[in-house]
Amino acid sequence: MVDVEGFGAWQRTNHHQLAVRRGLYSCLRTSFDRAGIPWESCETEDRGDGVFVLAPPEVPKSLFVESLPARVVDALAEHNHLHGPEARIRLRLAVHAGEINYDDHGVTAASVNLTFRLANSSELKAALAGSRGILALITSNWFFDEVVRHSIAARPGTYRNVTVSAKETVTSAWIALPDNPYSDIVDPARQPSPAAGAERPVLPIPRHLPASTAHYTGRLPDIAKLDSLLVEPGASGPGETTIFLIVGAAGMGKTALAVHWAHAVRSQFTDGDIYIDLHGYDPVAPTPLEQILERVLRALGVTTRNMPADLEGQTALYRSLLADRRVLIVLDNAATPEQVRPLLPGSATCRVLITSRHRMSGLVAREGAARLTLDPLHPTEAYSLLGQIVGEDRVAVEGAAAAEITRACAYLPLALRIAAERVAAHPRLTLAELARQLSGERDRLDLLAADDDESTAVRVVFSWSYRALPPAVSHVFRLLGLHSGPDISLPAAAALTNLTIEQTQRNLDALASVHLVEEVDHNRYRLHDLLRLYAAERAGEDETEADRSDAKLRLLTWYLHSADAADRQLAPRRRHAPLGEPPVGCRPLTFETQGRAWQWCEAERLNLVAATRQASAEAHLDIAWQLPTALWGYFTLRTPWVDWISAYRIGLAAAEQQADRSGYAWLLAGLGIAYRNLRRYDDAIDSFERALDVWRELGDRYAEAWTLGSLSIALWELERFADALARSQEALTLFRTVDSPYGESQALHCFGDACRGLGRYVEAIDYLQQALHLRRGSGDPGGESQILKSLGDTYRDLDELDKAEEHYRQALGMWREVGDRWSEARSLTAIGDIAKILGNLDTAVECWRQALEICEELGAPQTAEIDARLKHAANASSDKRQ
């Protein structure tokens, strides 16, 4: 029985799943035949994400552990080399032998059921998730005892004994990792279990807790209850737990308590603390759990190469890494038990603290979590908190007013902090005046308090601050709730509100002074998730629909024209989609240098992707496709592939819905390049060919030529050099027809690469030199460096290593100048390869190490290859010392 890891992962589309299934059957057929097990002689049953294979009894059982695993690894490696991440395969393989019963519908037997249980066991999934390889093998205890342990070729010492418990099955089994084997143990009968004997990875010690809240006071009984988490389960009788829930209404101080307590006890968690804000109550969809777990696993030292593709694999690896370690995990702002469960460690040595507005009864019932429901502060605690913030002397002088304020704030910590900060920031404002302001809204607050919404209390508090704002400031606050990104810059806020920079600055400062916005960086602001919801509510009630629509369109238009201005710096020679003049009142940014353009894109990346999504949702379809194309220069320089592909897919759908054929082709061509860089060549070629059809339909010969050049590169990567040469020849002819020397340079570059692939090195150098001559002086150092890299590759193939290194280093300097990190890593890798050939292993290792750091940062597909170079170099050094 074989099963594909992460077949149903969210990043796999139907197209990817079809590619996986095609690849799976091709790999199995090839592997079985090469191993001496004729595929045609076997009966197979499709399982969607796997295959059940029944071999005839005359096939020697030893072939399934001596020959087949290695052949499967080879076939999978060949498949994975030609496909992008979403179409690559990591496989679980279960082997058993036994009696089979046939009926009218196929086969059934206890032996079949056992094999399925082994293939789907959590033990096998965890083994593959924690492996650097692509295959995990499990055999039944019978198969190991009768076949594996008698075969030297099967390397029985590399198997590990596990207990599998699934449904009604509890059995012993044996796991091996053929391409990342466990250490060989001489006597497998006495080998330890994986938990006891497997090498434990060195786990970085994460320290993720945010800063504790200033002026913390009270909650001593609650803190005492949390201290029970420190007791070992079963140490002093029943009832202890490893999971604690802090629940309560919004504004009750759940996060403040959790973080305050965690800081107080963090020294007892020697293996670190992990803090995750689940954003369960954000106005947009919460962050997918796969992304959350990926960030946590990276913090625990997991590299891109070893990152499981699906949530199940990530969860298994996460729990394996935390096994028997003492780590405190704080899960903040959880909305549902389902959001929490994959983040719960399996080890009783860890402790979990969860905050939520909901009771989370499912966690209490199933996971045995203890629940602490927060009430408002005791009046004396509230009074003390007020005094800490505004000053004990002021509270002592106006004791009655202070007591009235605490009552008006319903003893809620968040409400008290907002009210107290208002007084602290205005020394001339007396407590009595603040008390009168709060009591003046009593009728309104009574109405709000009748609402069944559990966030009523905090909404009331916000209303106190909101209604005390001057009209101009409250108007800005409302409009901020219409922004879809995680934060907003001062110029963007000015565009949203249609005010000058100076006016916007004054209004934002006023909002920050009463803690209705937070300045997270210089001229960059953020709303707490609850405040964002409240601001949006107020905009819905206090702004007209027309005003709301105008504000959102102003901001989206500002993002579009600012991104276009940045792109004209980052990719000055690229043809840009025509936008026309910005509308009256839109004051987009301009950029004097590439560095400033890049810095702006970097700071605004998440906002720009969010704006693309919002433009699509608001039916501004032209902006929804134009904005991703305006990010072309930034996307190609920094290669944030997830955001790149996400934004381009949104734009593609918008262009298709708008029936804008030119925009549709722009997006297809850009997607093709993203797919090509990720080595998803099937997707890339499909995108390029669809774009070509549109350009030819529109008669746009220049765009057709560029797309032909991009297609040529993808074909070259697949070693289809003759096809690549033909496409680059077509591109060259078209560029000369439309009189584009810059485009002609690109086509000559592709032509030279294709010649190199065909072994025509002298021609390759000639064409590449022609391309370099046309490209120099064009204001495109990035394009020039690409040609230099190709010349270096050609000289390397000719064994002229000095010339190769010279060209690589020239390209490296240019890529660093323009900030192209991905290409910088490629150049460093090539320089390292030359150094290794010349015997300069230390230089090679240093270059590869720098390249690996960049690729891991970017999540680039070259990561595994560079890592393999470093490991091979380390092994070579070790052998030399011995």
Short mmCIF file of N, CA and C in Angstrom, two decimals, residues 413-503:
data_model
loop_
_atom_site.label_atom_id
_atom_site.label_comp_id
_atom_site.label_asym_id
_atom_site.label_seq_id
_atom_site.Cartn_x
_atom_site.Cartn_y
_atom_site.Cartn_z
N PRO A 413 -10.31 46.09 32.49
CA PRO A 413 -8.93 46.59 32.36
C PRO A 413 -8.71 47.46 31.13
N LEU A 414 -9.20 47.00 29.97
CA LEU A 414 -8.97 47.77 28.75
C LEU A 414 -9.65 49.13 28.83
N ALA A 415 -10.89 49.15 29.32
CA ALA A 415 -11.61 50.41 29.45
C ALA A 415 -10.90 51.34 30.42
N LEU A 416 -10.43 50.80 31.52
CA LEU A 416 -9.73 51.61 32.51
C LEU A 416 -8.45 52.19 31.94
N ARG A 417 -7.73 51.39 31.19
CA ARG A 417 -6.47 51.89 30.62
C ARG A 417 -6.74 53.04 29.65
N ILE A 418 -7.76 52.89 28.81
CA ILE A 418 -8.07 53.95 27.85
C ILE A 418 -8.48 55.22 28.59
N ALA A 419 -9.34 55.07 29.59
CA ALA A 419 -9.80 56.25 30.34
C ALA A 419 -8.64 56.88 31.12
N ALA A 420 -7.81 56.04 31.75
CA ALA A 420 -6.72 56.56 32.55
C ALA A 420 -5.67 57.25 31.69
N GLU A 421 -5.37 56.66 30.52
CA GLU A 421 -4.39 57.27 29.64
C GLU A 421 -4.87 58.64 29.15
N ARG A 422 -6.19 58.78 29.02
CA ARG A 422 -6.73 60.07 28.59
C ARG A 422 -6.41 61.14 29.64
N VAL A 423 -6.56 60.81 30.88
CA VAL A 423 -6.25 61.76 31.95
C VAL A 423 -4.74 61.99 32.04
N ALA A 424 -3.96 60.89 31.94
CA ALA A 424 -2.51 61.02 32.06
C ALA A 424 -1.93 61.89 30.96
N ALA A 425 -2.52 61.83 29.78
CA ALA A 425 -2.02 62.61 28.64
C ALA A 425 -2.47 64.06 28.69
N HIS A 426 -3.45 64.38 29.54
CA HIS A 426 -3.97 65.76 29.64
C HIS A 426 -3.96 66.17 31.11
N PRO A 427 -2.83 66.68 31.60
CA PRO A 427 -2.71 66.99 33.03
C PRO A 427 -3.76 67.95 33.55
N ARG A 428 -4.31 68.80 32.68
CA ARG A 428 -5.31 69.77 33.13
C ARG A 428 -6.72 69.17 33.21
N LEU A 429 -6.88 67.96 32.66
CA LEU A 429 -8.17 67.29 32.74
C LEU A 429 -8.30 66.63 34.11
N THR A 430 -9.30 67.04 34.86
CA THR A 430 -9.48 66.46 36.19
C THR A 430 -10.23 65.16 36.10
N LEU A 431 -10.08 64.36 37.14
CA LEU A 431 -10.83 63.10 37.19
C LEU A 431 -12.33 63.38 37.23
N ALA A 432 -12.71 64.46 37.89
CA ALA A 432 -14.14 64.80 37.95
C ALA A 432 -14.69 65.11 36.57
N GLU A 433 -13.89 65.83 35.75
CA GLU A 433 -14.34 66.14 34.39
C GLU A 433 -14.48 64.86 33.57
N LEU A 434 -13.54 63.96 33.70
CA LEU A 434 -13.63 62.69 32.96
C LEU A 434 -14.84 61.91 33.43
N ALA A 435 -15.10 61.89 34.72
CA ALA A 435 -16.26 61.17 35.24
C ALA A 435 -17.55 61.74 34.66
N ARG A 436 -17.63 63.08 34.55
CA ARG A 436 -18.83 63.69 33.96
C ARG A 436 -18.96 63.31 32.49
N GLN A 437 -17.85 63.28 31.75
CA GLN A 437 -17.91 62.90 30.33
C GLN A 437 -18.46 61.48 30.18
N LEU A 438 -17.98 60.60 31.02
CA LEU A 438 -18.43 59.21 30.91
C LEU A 438 -19.90 59.07 31.29
N SER A 439 -20.32 59.76 32.33
CA SER A 439 -21.72 59.63 32.75
C SER A 439 -22.66 60.27 31.74
N GLY A 440 -22.18 61.22 30.93
CA GLY A 440 -23.04 61.87 29.94
C GLY A 440 -23.48 60.94 28.85
N GLU A 441 -22.81 59.79 28.67
CA GLU A 441 -23.18 58.84 27.62
C GLU A 441 -24.00 57.68 28.16
N ARG A 442 -24.50 57.84 29.42
CA ARG A 442 -25.09 56.69 30.10
C ARG A 442 -26.28 56.10 29.34
N ASP A 443 -27.17 56.93 28.81
CA ASP A 443 -28.33 56.38 28.10
C ASP A 443 -27.89 55.57 26.90
N ARG A 444 -26.95 56.12 26.17
CA ARG A 444 -26.43 55.41 25.00
C ARG A 444 -25.78 54.09 25.42
N LEU A 445 -25.02 54.10 26.49
CA LEU A 445 -24.33 52.89 26.94
C LEU A 445 -25.31 51.84 27.42
N ASP A 446 -26.39 52.27 28.06
CA ASP A 446 -27.40 51.32 28.50
C ASP A 446 -27.98 50.56 27.31
N LEU A 447 -28.20 51.28 26.20
CA LEU A 447 -28.73 50.63 25.01
C LEU A 447 -27.72 49.61 24.48
N LEU A 448 -26.47 50.01 24.43
CA LEU A 448 -25.45 49.09 23.94
C LEU A 448 -25.31 47.89 24.85
N ALA A 449 -25.44 48.10 26.16
CA ALA A 449 -25.26 47.01 27.11
C ALA A 449 -26.35 45.97 26.99
N ALA A 450 -27.48 46.32 26.35
CA ALA A 450 -28.56 45.35 26.18
C ALA A 450 -28.26 44.35 25.07
N ASP A 451 -27.24 44.66 24.27
CA ASP A 451 -26.86 43.79 23.16
C ASP A 451 -26.33 42.47 23.72
N ASP A 452 -26.66 41.36 23.07
CA ASP A 452 -26.19 40.05 23.53
C ASP A 452 -24.76 39.75 23.08
N ASP A 453 -24.23 40.60 22.23
CA ASP A 453 -22.88 40.37 21.73
C ASP A 453 -21.91 40.40 22.90
N GLU A 454 -21.05 39.39 23.00
CA GLU A 454 -20.13 39.32 24.12
C GLU A 454 -19.08 40.42 24.07
N SER A 455 -18.90 41.07 22.91
CA SER A 455 -17.93 42.17 22.84
C SER A 455 -18.57 43.50 23.19
N THR A 456 -19.82 43.48 23.71
CA THR A 456 -20.52 44.71 24.08
C THR A 456 -19.67 45.59 24.98
N ALA A 457 -19.06 44.99 25.98
CA ALA A 457 -18.35 45.79 26.97
C ALA A 457 -17.25 46.62 26.32
N VAL A 458 -16.47 45.99 25.47
CA VAL A 458 -15.38 46.74 24.86
C VAL A 458 -15.92 47.73 23.84
N ARG A 459 -17.01 47.42 23.20
CA ARG A 459 -17.62 48.37 22.27
C ARG A 459 -18.07 49.63 23.01
N VAL A 460 -18.59 49.41 24.19
CA VAL A 460 -18.99 50.55 25.02
C VAL A 460 -17.79 51.43 25.33
N VAL A 461 -16.70 50.78 25.72
CA VAL A 461 -15.49 51.52 26.07
C VAL A 461 -15.01 52.32 24.86
N PHE A 462 -14.97 51.67 23.72
CA PHE A 462 -14.53 52.37 22.52
C PHE A 462 -15.44 53.57 22.24
N SER A 463 -16.72 53.39 22.49
CA SER A 463 -17.65 54.48 22.18
C SER A 463 -17.35 55.71 23.05
N TRP A 464 -16.89 55.48 24.28
CA TRP A 464 -16.56 56.62 25.13
C TRP A 464 -15.43 57.44 24.50
N SER A 465 -14.39 56.74 24.08
CA SER A 465 -13.27 57.46 23.46
C SER A 465 -13.68 58.05 22.12
N TYR A 466 -14.43 57.27 21.35
CA TYR A 466 -14.81 57.70 20.01
C TYR A 466 -15.67 58.96 20.06
N ARG A 467 -16.65 58.99 20.95
CA ARG A 467 -17.58 60.11 20.98
C ARG A 467 -16.97 61.36 21.60
N ALA A 468 -15.83 61.20 22.25
CA ALA A 468 -15.12 62.37 22.77
C ALA A 468 -14.20 62.99 21.72
N LEU A 469 -14.07 62.34 20.56
CA LEU A 469 -13.17 62.85 19.53
C LEU A 469 -13.79 64.04 18.81
N PRO A 470 -12.96 64.99 18.37
CA PRO A 470 -13.46 66.04 17.49
C PRO A 470 -13.96 65.41 16.18
N PRO A 471 -14.90 66.04 15.50
CA PRO A 471 -15.49 65.45 14.27
C PRO A 471 -14.45 65.05 13.23
N ALA A 472 -13.45 65.89 13.00
CA ALA A 472 -12.46 65.57 11.97
C ALA A 472 -11.66 64.33 12.34
N VAL A 473 -11.35 64.18 13.63
CA VAL A 473 -10.57 63.02 14.08
C VAL A 473 -11.41 61.75 14.02
N SER A 474 -12.66 61.83 14.43
CA SER A 474 -13.53 60.65 14.39
C SER A 474 -13.77 60.21 12.95
N HIS A 475 -13.81 61.15 12.03
CA HIS A 475 -13.97 60.82 10.61
C HIS A 475 -12.78 59.98 10.12
N VAL A 476 -11.57 60.38 10.51
CA VAL A 476 -10.38 59.62 10.13
C VAL A 476 -10.42 58.23 10.75
N PHE A 477 -10.81 58.14 12.01
CA PHE A 477 -10.89 56.84 12.68
C PHE A 477 -11.84 55.90 11.94
N ARG A 478 -12.99 56.42 11.55
CA ARG A 478 -13.96 55.58 10.84
C ARG A 478 -13.37 55.05 9.53
N LEU A 479 -12.74 55.93 8.79
CA LEU A 479 -12.23 55.51 7.48
C LEU A 479 -11.09 54.50 7.62
N LEU A 480 -10.34 54.57 8.70
CA LEU A 480 -9.28 53.58 8.90
C LEU A 480 -9.85 52.16 8.97
N GLY A 481 -11.08 52.03 9.42
CA GLY A 481 -11.71 50.72 9.48
C GLY A 481 -12.02 50.13 8.12
N LEU A 482 -11.91 50.94 7.06
CA LEU A 482 -12.19 50.46 5.70
C LEU A 482 -10.94 49.89 5.03
N HIS A 483 -9.78 50.10 5.66
CA HIS A 483 -8.52 49.62 5.09
C HIS A 483 -8.37 48.14 5.38
N SER A 484 -7.97 47.36 4.37
CA SER A 484 -7.95 45.90 4.52
C SER A 484 -6.59 45.36 4.91
N GLY A 485 -5.53 46.17 4.89
CA GLY A 485 -4.19 45.68 5.19
C GLY A 485 -3.91 45.64 6.67
N PRO A 486 -2.77 45.05 7.06
CA PRO A 486 -2.45 44.91 8.49
C PRO A 486 -2.04 46.22 9.16
N ASP A 487 -1.51 47.19 8.41
CA ASP A 487 -1.17 48.49 8.96
C ASP A 487 -1.31 49.51 7.84
N ILE A 488 -1.04 50.78 8.14
CA ILE A 488 -1.22 51.82 7.13
C ILE A 488 -0.18 52.90 7.35
N SER A 489 0.40 53.38 6.27
CA SER A 489 1.39 54.44 6.35
C SER A 489 0.68 55.79 6.36
N LEU A 490 1.43 56.82 6.75
CA LEU A 490 0.87 58.17 6.77
C LEU A 490 0.40 58.61 5.38
N PRO A 491 1.19 58.44 4.30
CA PRO A 491 0.70 58.84 2.98
C PRO A 491 -0.53 58.05 2.54
N ALA A 492 -0.58 56.76 2.86
CA ALA A 492 -1.75 55.96 2.49
C ALA A 492 -2.98 56.45 3.25
N ALA A 493 -2.81 56.77 4.52
CA ALA A 493 -3.93 57.29 5.30
C ALA A 493 -4.41 58.63 4.74
N ALA A 494 -3.47 59.45 4.26
CA ALA A 494 -3.86 60.71 3.64
C ALA A 494 -4.69 60.47 2.38
N ALA A 495 -4.31 59.46 1.60
CA ALA A 495 -5.09 59.13 0.40
C ALA A 495 -6.47 58.62 0.79
N LEU A 496 -6.53 57.78 1.80
CA LEU A 496 -7.81 57.23 2.25
C LEU A 496 -8.76 58.33 2.70
N THR A 497 -8.24 59.31 3.45
CA THR A 497 -9.09 60.34 4.05
C THR A 497 -9.24 61.58 3.18
N ASN A 498 -8.44 61.66 2.08
CA ASN A 498 -8.48 62.82 1.18
C ASN A 498 -8.07 64.10 1.92
N LEU A 499 -7.05 63.98 2.79
CA LEU A 499 -6.53 65.11 3.52
C LEU A 499 -5.06 65.31 3.15
N THR A 500 -4.52 66.45 3.56
CA THR A 500 -3.09 66.66 3.36
C THR A 500 -2.32 65.80 4.36
N ILE A 501 -1.02 65.65 4.08
CA ILE A 501 -0.17 64.90 4.99
C ILE A 501 -0.20 65.52 6.38
N GLU A 502 -0.13 66.85 6.44
CA GLU A 502 -0.10 67.54 7.73
C GLU A 502 -1.40 67.31 8.50
N GLN A 503 -2.52 67.44 7.82
CA GLN A 503 -3.81 67.22 8.48
C GLN A 503 -3.93 65.77 8.97
#
